[in-house]
Amino acid sequence: MPLCIVTLAAGQGKRMNSSLPKVLQPIAQRPMLQHVLGTAKSLQPSKIVIVYGHGGTQVRAHVLDEDLIWAYQKEQKGTAHAVMQALDYLDPNERVLILYGDVPLLRAETLQRMVALPCSDLVLLTQRLSDPTGYGRILRNISGQVQGIREEKDASVQERNIQEINTGIMLVPANRLAGWLARIDCQNAQGEYYLTDLVQLAVADEVPISTVEPGEPWEALGVNDKSQLAQLEKIYQYHQAEALLKAGVTLMDPERVAVRGQVTCGRDVTLDVGVILEGQVTLGDNVSIGPYCVIRNAHVGQGSIIEAFCHIDGANLGGLAHVGPYARIRPGTVTAEGVHLGNFVEIKNSTIGVYSKANHLTYLGDSTVGERVNVGAGTITCNYDGANKHRTVIGDDVFIGSDTQLIAPVTIESGATIGAGSTIVRRAPAGELTLSRSEQVTKKGWKRPRKGKTE
Ligand code: UD1
Ligand code: CA
């Protein structure tokens, strides 16, 4: 039977103390709502409806997906009221799964176990907690059948001792939802329309109620404040690190590596302490990443060594690269095999040929660098004239002396040598030495000025 999913995301999240709506607060740099939608989509539902309210414009602007249906809840009058806002978009012949934008770590496997139960059942995701404080409690009769859910604020002292809690996630049989919602009132301690009241209506209508427990104890954890957000981030990162270890990656400290995207690693990759991987990252066989590096949307070719404190963003590094320490490789950088980029080197939007080196204090921007080029310390491509960017082209086997400025657009032809300290404004011909440097002079008998003597 087809399935539709309703995700509740209208709450304000006051306790976050943030101007960012709660469901946009990130886990691994991705809004919690996106995590939930990712899991929702993996169940291949016929539609996903998001009930939104607080920070509505911001939420919609962040989640650009044409397949989603947005239902606005003007006032937050309770979870049943929230689901009511989605009713117009639902098909009465489809089961409805209720998820929450602030419960981001729920696994698809667990939801699949709920979906596998008979279509005529009301299925609840419940959990036994040693400290059930704050949650709705599951009421069962002596034969163990679910009779209802009691919100903590409405519960008696005895009921509060019940350890089985309502995670809020439920799967409602087709045909039933609209009728049940119409029968829910707000005669309770909070004056809200409780979705949990569906349970007693199911009992009254003799609809079977079944329960499923999450496979992992952290799956149904919700986020109300920054402390819980940090806790879930830690759980999420723990599992990212476990997955890397399982795939054969060596982590110097699994608790001090962060994955904020999709990472693919070859064999025998090593990540030192403090490595942060963001976006789409692929690391080839035998790649070693030193301490405190950020690698974002990048490929690092096999056998490469990235030394400590490098920032690599939007780059494609060929095999056997040696980068850093303290290098910054920016978007649009493509290097061939065996390229060395040393300390305090910045590269942007440039291609670099095999075995070329820039080992110290260099900026190469908008450049095409050939093979076996040696770029001396302190070389700068002056690619920006204040209005436009220009390219620098450096041929194969060029040697550029230290402290050189290459004023783009400019071409250094193959085999050329540039003398140290030059400012190059025109083409440097192939195979020749070009330099622009004022003559060295010595002033015989010159004396240094001394303090107190003004004449
Ligand atoms: C709810 C359940 C409780 C369960 C708990 C699990 C009800 C009545 N109670 O309680 O049994 O143990 O979740 O965390 O359902 N929301 C809206 N619009 C609203 C109200 C809520 O979108 O008008 C959204 C909130 O953004 C939140 C979720 O629904 O994501 C849960 O709402 P919340 O008010 O936190 O419910 P609880 O009181 O925690
Ligand atoms: Ca809650």
PDB file of C-alpha atoms in Angstrom, residues 239-440:
ATOM      1  CA  HIS A 239      29.041   6.453  13.518  1.00  0.00           C
ATOM      2  CA  GLN A 240      30.837   8.246  10.690  1.00  0.00           C
ATOM      3  CA  ALA A 241      34.169   7.347  12.303  1.00  0.00           C
ATOM      4  CA  GLU A 242      33.026   3.748  12.831  1.00  0.00           C
ATOM      5  CA  ALA A 243      32.141   3.504   9.135  1.00  0.00           C
ATOM      6  CA  LEU A 244      35.576   4.793   8.115  1.00  0.00           C
ATOM      7  CA  LEU A 245      37.320   2.329  10.455  1.00  0.00           C
ATOM      8  CA  LYS A 246      35.216  -0.499   9.085  1.00  0.00           C
ATOM      9  CA  ALA A 247      36.254   0.496   5.554  1.00  0.00           C
ATOM     10  CA  GLY A 248      39.911   0.158   6.585  1.00  0.00           C
ATOM     11  CA  VAL A 249      40.814   3.789   7.223  1.00  0.00           C
ATOM     12  CA  THR A 250      43.298   4.425  10.046  1.00  0.00           C
ATOM     13  CA  LEU A 251      42.110   7.143  12.415  1.00  0.00           C
ATOM     14  CA  MET A 252      44.674   8.392  14.902  1.00  0.00           C
ATOM     15  CA  ASP A 253      41.767   9.356  17.161  1.00  0.00           C
ATOM     16  CA  PRO A 254      38.241   8.394  16.047  1.00  0.00           C
ATOM     17  CA  GLU A 255      36.786  11.028  18.382  1.00  0.00           C
ATOM     18  CA  ARG A 256      38.695  13.812  16.723  1.00  0.00           C
ATOM     19  CA  VAL A 257      37.733  13.524  13.093  1.00  0.00           C
ATOM     20  CA  ALA A 258      34.586  15.037  11.572  1.00  0.00           C
ATOM     21  CA  VAL A 259      32.740  13.972   8.458  1.00  0.00           C
ATOM     22  CA  ARG A 260      30.286  16.542   7.120  1.00  0.00           C
ATOM     23  CA  GLY A 261      29.382  15.063   3.773  1.00  0.00           C
ATOM     24  CA  GLN A 262      30.146  11.982   1.694  1.00  0.00           C
ATOM     25  CA  VAL A 263      33.614  10.532   1.937  1.00  0.00           C
ATOM     26  CA  THR A 264      35.059   7.760  -0.194  1.00  0.00           C
ATOM     27  CA  CYS A 265      38.443   6.348   0.784  1.00  0.00           C
ATOM     28  CA  GLY A 266      40.791   3.951  -0.973  1.00  0.00           C
ATOM     29  CA  ARG A 267      42.903   1.402   0.865  1.00  0.00           C
ATOM     30  CA  ASP A 268      45.292   2.326   3.667  1.00  0.00           C
ATOM     31  CA  VAL A 269      44.239   5.899   4.104  1.00  0.00           C
ATOM     32  CA  THR A 270      45.347   7.568   7.348  1.00  0.00           C
ATOM     33  CA  LEU A 271      43.661  10.548   8.967  1.00  0.00           C
ATOM     34  CA  ASP A 272      45.435  12.285  11.811  1.00  0.00           C
ATOM     35  CA  VAL A 273      43.810  14.130  14.692  1.00  0.00           C
ATOM     36  CA  GLY A 274      41.554  17.073  13.843  1.00  0.00           C
ATOM     37  CA  VAL A 275      40.858  16.246  10.199  1.00  0.00           C
ATOM     38  CA  ILE A 276      37.568  17.695   8.926  1.00  0.00           C
ATOM     39  CA  LEU A 277      36.098  16.323   5.704  1.00  0.00           C
ATOM     40  CA  GLU A 278      33.285  18.344   4.130  1.00  0.00           C
ATOM     41  CA  GLY A 279      31.052  17.888   1.090  1.00  0.00           C
ATOM     42  CA  GLN A 280      32.110  15.305  -1.487  1.00  0.00           C
ATOM     43  CA  VAL A 281      35.599  14.073  -0.649  1.00  0.00           C
ATOM     44  CA  THR A 282      37.479  11.210  -2.278  1.00  0.00           C
ATOM     45  CA  LEU A 283      40.851  10.054  -1.006  1.00  0.00           C
ATOM     46  CA  GLY A 284      42.883   7.588  -3.076  1.00  0.00           C
ATOM     47  CA  ASP A 285      44.862   4.589  -1.842  1.00  0.00           C
ATOM     48  CA  ASN A 286      47.635   5.315   0.664  1.00  0.00           C
ATOM     49  CA  VAL A 287      46.687   8.930   1.168  1.00  0.00           C
ATOM     50  CA  SER A 288      47.826  10.413   4.451  1.00  0.00           C
ATOM     51  CA  ILE A 289      46.199  13.540   5.876  1.00  0.00           C
ATOM     52  CA  GLY A 290      48.102  15.276   8.637  1.00  0.00           C
ATOM     53  CA  PRO A 291      46.697  16.916  11.756  1.00  0.00           C
ATOM     54  CA  TYR A 292      44.135  19.728  11.624  1.00  0.00           C
ATOM     55  CA  CYS A 293      43.414  19.766   7.906  1.00  0.00           C
ATOM     56  CA  VAL A 294      40.123  20.793   6.320  1.00  0.00           C
ATOM     57  CA  ILE A 295      39.372  18.985   3.052  1.00  0.00           C
ATOM     58  CA  ARG A 296      36.216  20.167   1.296  1.00  0.00           C
ATOM     59  CA  ASN A 297      34.757  18.973  -2.012  1.00  0.00           C
ATOM     60  CA  ALA A 298      38.109  17.641  -3.123  1.00  0.00           C
ATOM     61  CA  HIS A 299      39.862  14.631  -4.568  1.00  0.00           C
ATOM     62  CA  VAL A 300      43.285  13.674  -3.285  1.00  0.00           C
ATOM     63  CA  GLY A 301      45.086  11.195  -5.535  1.00  0.00           C
ATOM     64  CA  GLN A 302      46.725   7.978  -4.405  1.00  0.00           C
ATOM     65  CA  GLY A 303      49.921   8.120  -2.377  1.00  0.00           C
ATOM     66  CA  SER A 304      49.573  11.810  -1.583  1.00  0.00           C
ATOM     67  CA  ILE A 305      50.770  13.295   1.678  1.00  0.00           C
ATOM     68  CA  ILE A 306      48.968  16.308   3.081  1.00  0.00           C
ATOM     69  CA  GLU A 307      50.949  17.753   5.964  1.00  0.00           C
ATOM     70  CA  ALA A 308      49.475  19.518   9.017  1.00  0.00           C
ATOM     71  CA  PHE A 309      47.211  22.594   8.876  1.00  0.00           C
ATOM     72  CA  CYS A 310      46.220  22.549   5.206  1.00  0.00           C
ATOM     73  CA  HIS A 311      42.964  23.894   3.798  1.00  0.00           C
ATOM     74  CA  ILE A 312      41.978  22.186   0.558  1.00  0.00           C
ATOM     75  CA  ASP A 313      38.737  23.300  -1.074  1.00  0.00           C
ATOM     76  CA  GLY A 314      37.350  22.437  -4.490  1.00  0.00           C
ATOM     77  CA  ALA A 315      40.614  20.941  -5.740  1.00  0.00           C
ATOM     78  CA  ASN A 316      41.583  17.845  -7.652  1.00  0.00           C
ATOM     79  CA  LEU A 317      45.056  16.742  -6.628  1.00  0.00           C
ATOM     80  CA  GLY A 318      46.809  14.082  -8.691  1.00  0.00           C
ATOM     81  CA  GLY A 319      48.643  11.144  -7.173  1.00  0.00           C
ATOM     82  CA  LEU A 320      51.831  11.482  -5.132  1.00  0.00           C
ATOM     83  CA  ALA A 321      51.141  15.094  -4.241  1.00  0.00           C
ATOM     84  CA  HIS A 322      52.997  16.552  -1.291  1.00  0.00           C
ATOM     85  CA  VAL A 323      51.146  19.493   0.202  1.00  0.00           C
ATOM     86  CA  GLY A 324      51.810  21.686   3.219  1.00  0.00           C
ATOM     87  CA  PRO A 325      52.187  22.169   6.065  1.00  0.00           C
ATOM     88  CA  TYR A 326      50.148  25.383   6.024  1.00  0.00           C
ATOM     89  CA  ALA A 327      49.039  25.339   2.396  1.00  0.00           C
ATOM     90  CA  ARG A 328      45.765  26.709   1.077  1.00  0.00           C
ATOM     91  CA  ILE A 329      44.468  25.090  -2.094  1.00  0.00           C
ATOM     92  CA  ARG A 330      41.377  26.849  -3.420  1.00  0.00           C
ATOM     93  CA  PRO A 331      38.602  25.985  -5.894  1.00  0.00           C
ATOM     94  CA  GLY A 332      39.545  25.244  -9.471  1.00  0.00           C
ATOM     95  CA  THR A 333      42.976  23.845  -8.674  1.00  0.00           C
ATOM     96  CA  VAL A 334      43.901  20.746 -10.663  1.00  0.00           C
ATOM     97  CA  THR A 335      47.306  19.186 -10.253  1.00  0.00           C
ATOM     98  CA  ALA A 336      48.946  16.347 -12.170  1.00  0.00           C
ATOM     99  CA  GLU A 337      51.044  13.649 -10.518  1.00  0.00           C
ATOM    100  CA  GLY A 338      53.901  14.372  -8.117  1.00  0.00           C
ATOM    101  CA  VAL A 339      53.244  18.068  -7.537  1.00  0.00           C
ATOM    102  CA  HIS A 340      54.750  19.665  -4.417  1.00  0.00           C
ATOM    103  CA  LEU A 341      53.079  22.667  -2.798  1.00  0.00           C
ATOM    104  CA  GLY A 342      54.820  23.672   0.404  1.00  0.00           C
ATOM    105  CA  ASN A 343      54.309  25.970   3.355  1.00  0.00           C
ATOM    106  CA  PHE A 344      52.408  29.226   2.933  1.00  0.00           C
ATOM    107  CA  VAL A 345      51.515  28.449  -0.652  1.00  0.00           C
ATOM    108  CA  GLU A 346      48.114  29.488  -1.985  1.00  0.00           C
ATOM    109  CA  ILE A 347      46.785  28.151  -5.281  1.00  0.00           C
ATOM    110  CA  LYS A 348      43.519  29.205  -6.926  1.00  0.00           C
ATOM    111  CA  ASN A 349      41.907  28.261 -10.234  1.00  0.00           C
ATOM    112  CA  SER A 350      45.127  26.878 -11.675  1.00  0.00           C
ATOM    113  CA  THR A 351      46.355  23.739 -13.344  1.00  0.00           C
ATOM    114  CA  ILE A 352      49.802  22.437 -12.500  1.00  0.00           C
ATOM    115  CA  GLY A 353      51.709  19.876 -14.554  1.00  0.00           C
ATOM    116  CA  VAL A 354      53.583  16.781 -13.398  1.00  0.00           C
ATOM    117  CA  TYR A 355      56.440  17.141 -10.902  1.00  0.00           C
ATOM    118  CA  SER A 356      56.133  20.906 -10.691  1.00  0.00           C
ATOM    119  CA  LYS A 357      56.961  22.505  -7.352  1.00  0.00           C
ATOM    120  CA  ALA A 358      56.148  25.630  -5.414  1.00  0.00           C
ATOM    121  CA  ASN A 359      57.678  24.905  -2.082  1.00  0.00           C
ATOM    122  CA  HIS A 360      57.481  28.169  -0.155  1.00  0.00           C
ATOM    123  CA  LEU A 361      55.471  31.397   0.193  1.00  0.00           C
ATOM    124  CA  THR A 362      53.791  31.577  -3.194  1.00  0.00           C
ATOM    125  CA  TYR A 363      50.493  32.677  -4.725  1.00  0.00           C
ATOM    126  CA  LEU A 364      49.468  31.138  -8.025  1.00  0.00           C
ATOM    127  CA  GLY A 365      46.053  32.335  -9.204  1.00  0.00           C
ATOM    128  CA  ASP A 366      44.396  31.834 -12.617  1.00  0.00           C
ATOM    129  CA  SER A 367      47.535  30.106 -13.875  1.00  0.00           C
ATOM    130  CA  THR A 368      48.461  27.303 -16.201  1.00  0.00           C
ATOM    131  CA  VAL A 369      51.728  25.806 -15.050  1.00  0.00           C
ATOM    132  CA  GLY A 370      53.533  23.227 -17.182  1.00  0.00           C
ATOM    133  CA  GLU A 371      55.561  20.170 -16.214  1.00  0.00           C
ATOM    134  CA  ARG A 372      58.706  20.103 -14.026  1.00  0.00           C
ATOM    135  CA  VAL A 373      58.425  23.810 -13.263  1.00  0.00           C
ATOM    136  CA  ASN A 374      60.229  25.190 -10.227  1.00  0.00           C
ATOM    137  CA  VAL A 375      58.529  28.196  -8.675  1.00  0.00           C
ATOM    138  CA  GLY A 376      60.854  29.965  -6.256  1.00  0.00           C
ATOM    139  CA  ALA A 377      59.959  31.247  -2.792  1.00  0.00           C
ATOM    140  CA  GLY A 378      57.935  34.437  -2.730  1.00  0.00           C
ATOM    141  CA  THR A 379      56.634  34.195  -6.295  1.00  0.00           C
ATOM    142  CA  ILE A 380      53.334  35.944  -6.852  1.00  0.00           C
ATOM    143  CA  THR A 381      51.047  35.937  -9.869  1.00  0.00           C
ATOM    144  CA  CYS A 382      49.519  39.407  -9.998  1.00  0.00           C
ATOM    145  CA  ASN A 383      46.281  38.151 -11.544  1.00  0.00           C
ATOM    146  CA  TYR A 384      43.980  41.030 -10.557  1.00  0.00           C
ATOM    147  CA  ASP A 385      44.267  44.578 -11.866  1.00  0.00           C
ATOM    148  CA  GLY A 386      41.566  45.932  -9.614  1.00  0.00           C
ATOM    149  CA  ALA A 387      38.834  45.236 -12.150  1.00  0.00           C
ATOM    150  CA  ASN A 388      39.570  42.013 -14.022  1.00  0.00           C
ATOM    151  CA  LYS A 389      41.387  38.729 -13.508  1.00  0.00           C
ATOM    152  CA  HIS A 390      44.068  37.684 -15.992  1.00  0.00           C
ATOM    153  CA  ARG A 391      45.886  34.424 -16.682  1.00  0.00           C
ATOM    154  CA  THR A 392      49.510  33.537 -16.255  1.00  0.00           C
ATOM    155  CA  VAL A 393      50.857  30.792 -18.492  1.00  0.00           C
ATOM    156  CA  ILE A 394      54.087  29.054 -17.521  1.00  0.00           C
ATOM    157  CA  GLY A 395      55.574  26.477 -19.931  1.00  0.00           C
ATOM    158  CA  ASP A 396      57.330  23.192 -19.145  1.00  0.00           C
ATOM    159  CA  ASP A 397      60.730  23.175 -17.428  1.00  0.00           C
ATOM    160  CA  VAL A 398      60.549  26.828 -16.418  1.00  0.00           C
ATOM    161  CA  PHE A 399      62.620  28.007 -13.447  1.00  0.00           C
ATOM    162  CA  ILE A 400      61.292  31.067 -11.637  1.00  0.00           C
ATOM    163  CA  GLY A 401      63.701  32.738  -9.247  1.00  0.00           C
ATOM    164  CA  SER A 402      62.566  33.801  -5.804  1.00  0.00           C
ATOM    165  CA  ASP A 403      60.592  36.952  -5.054  1.00  0.00           C
ATOM    166  CA  THR A 404      59.225  37.332  -8.572  1.00  0.00           C
ATOM    167  CA  GLN A 405      56.007  39.055  -9.575  1.00  0.00           C
ATOM    168  CA  LEU A 406      54.359  37.831 -12.752  1.00  0.00           C
ATOM    169  CA  ILE A 407      52.017  40.605 -13.936  1.00  0.00           C
ATOM    170  CA  ALA A 408      49.181  38.846 -15.780  1.00  0.00           C
ATOM    171  CA  PRO A 409      48.307  38.412 -18.535  1.00  0.00           C
ATOM    172  CA  VAL A 410      51.767  37.088 -19.160  1.00  0.00           C
ATOM    173  CA  THR A 411      53.439  34.006 -20.629  1.00  0.00           C
ATOM    174  CA  ILE A 412      56.695  32.414 -19.547  1.00  0.00           C
ATOM    175  CA  GLU A 413      57.720  30.118 -22.381  1.00  0.00           C
ATOM    176  CA  SER A 414      59.081  26.606 -21.960  1.00  0.00           C
ATOM    177  CA  GLY A 415      62.562  26.292 -20.531  1.00  0.00           C
ATOM    178  CA  ALA A 416      62.763  29.987 -19.616  1.00  0.00           C
ATOM    179  CA  THR A 417      64.575  31.088 -16.469  1.00  0.00           C
ATOM    180  CA  ILE A 418      63.433  34.155 -14.532  1.00  0.00           C
ATOM    181  CA  GLY A 419      66.048  35.862 -12.386  1.00  0.00           C
ATOM    182  CA  ALA A 420      65.196  36.319  -8.724  1.00  0.00           C
ATOM    183  CA  GLY A 421      63.531  39.561  -7.709  1.00  0.00           C
ATOM    184  CA  SER A 422      62.040  40.249 -11.140  1.00  0.00           C
ATOM    185  CA  THR A 423      58.809  41.958 -12.065  1.00  0.00           C
ATOM    186  CA  ILE A 424      57.774  40.331 -15.322  1.00  0.00           C
ATOM    187  CA  VAL A 425      55.306  42.264 -17.457  1.00  0.00           C
ATOM    188  CA  ARG A 426      55.924  40.779 -20.912  1.00  0.00           C
ATOM    189  CA  ARG A 427      56.422  37.380 -22.522  1.00  0.00           C
ATOM    190  CA  ALA A 428      59.645  35.692 -21.368  1.00  0.00           C
ATOM    191  CA  PRO A 429      61.069  33.809 -24.369  1.00  0.00           C
ATOM    192  CA  ALA A 430      61.732  30.065 -24.382  1.00  0.00           C
ATOM    193  CA  GLY A 431      65.047  28.837 -23.078  1.00  0.00           C
ATOM    194  CA  GLU A 432      66.387  32.320 -22.190  1.00  0.00           C
ATOM    195  CA  LEU A 433      67.188  34.062 -18.908  1.00  0.00           C
ATOM    196  CA  THR A 434      64.901  37.022 -18.352  1.00  0.00           C
ATOM    197  CA  LEU A 435      65.221  39.345 -15.413  1.00  0.00           C
ATOM    198  CA  SER A 436      64.193  42.850 -14.449  1.00  0.00           C
ATOM    199  CA  ARG A 437      66.266  44.016 -11.584  1.00  0.00           C
ATOM    200  CA  SER A 438      68.025  47.350 -10.973  1.00  0.00           C
ATOM    201  CA  GLU A 439      71.825  47.358 -10.990  1.00  0.00           C
ATOM    202  CA  GLN A 440      73.504  46.738  -7.649  1.00  0.00           C
TER     203      GLN A 440
END
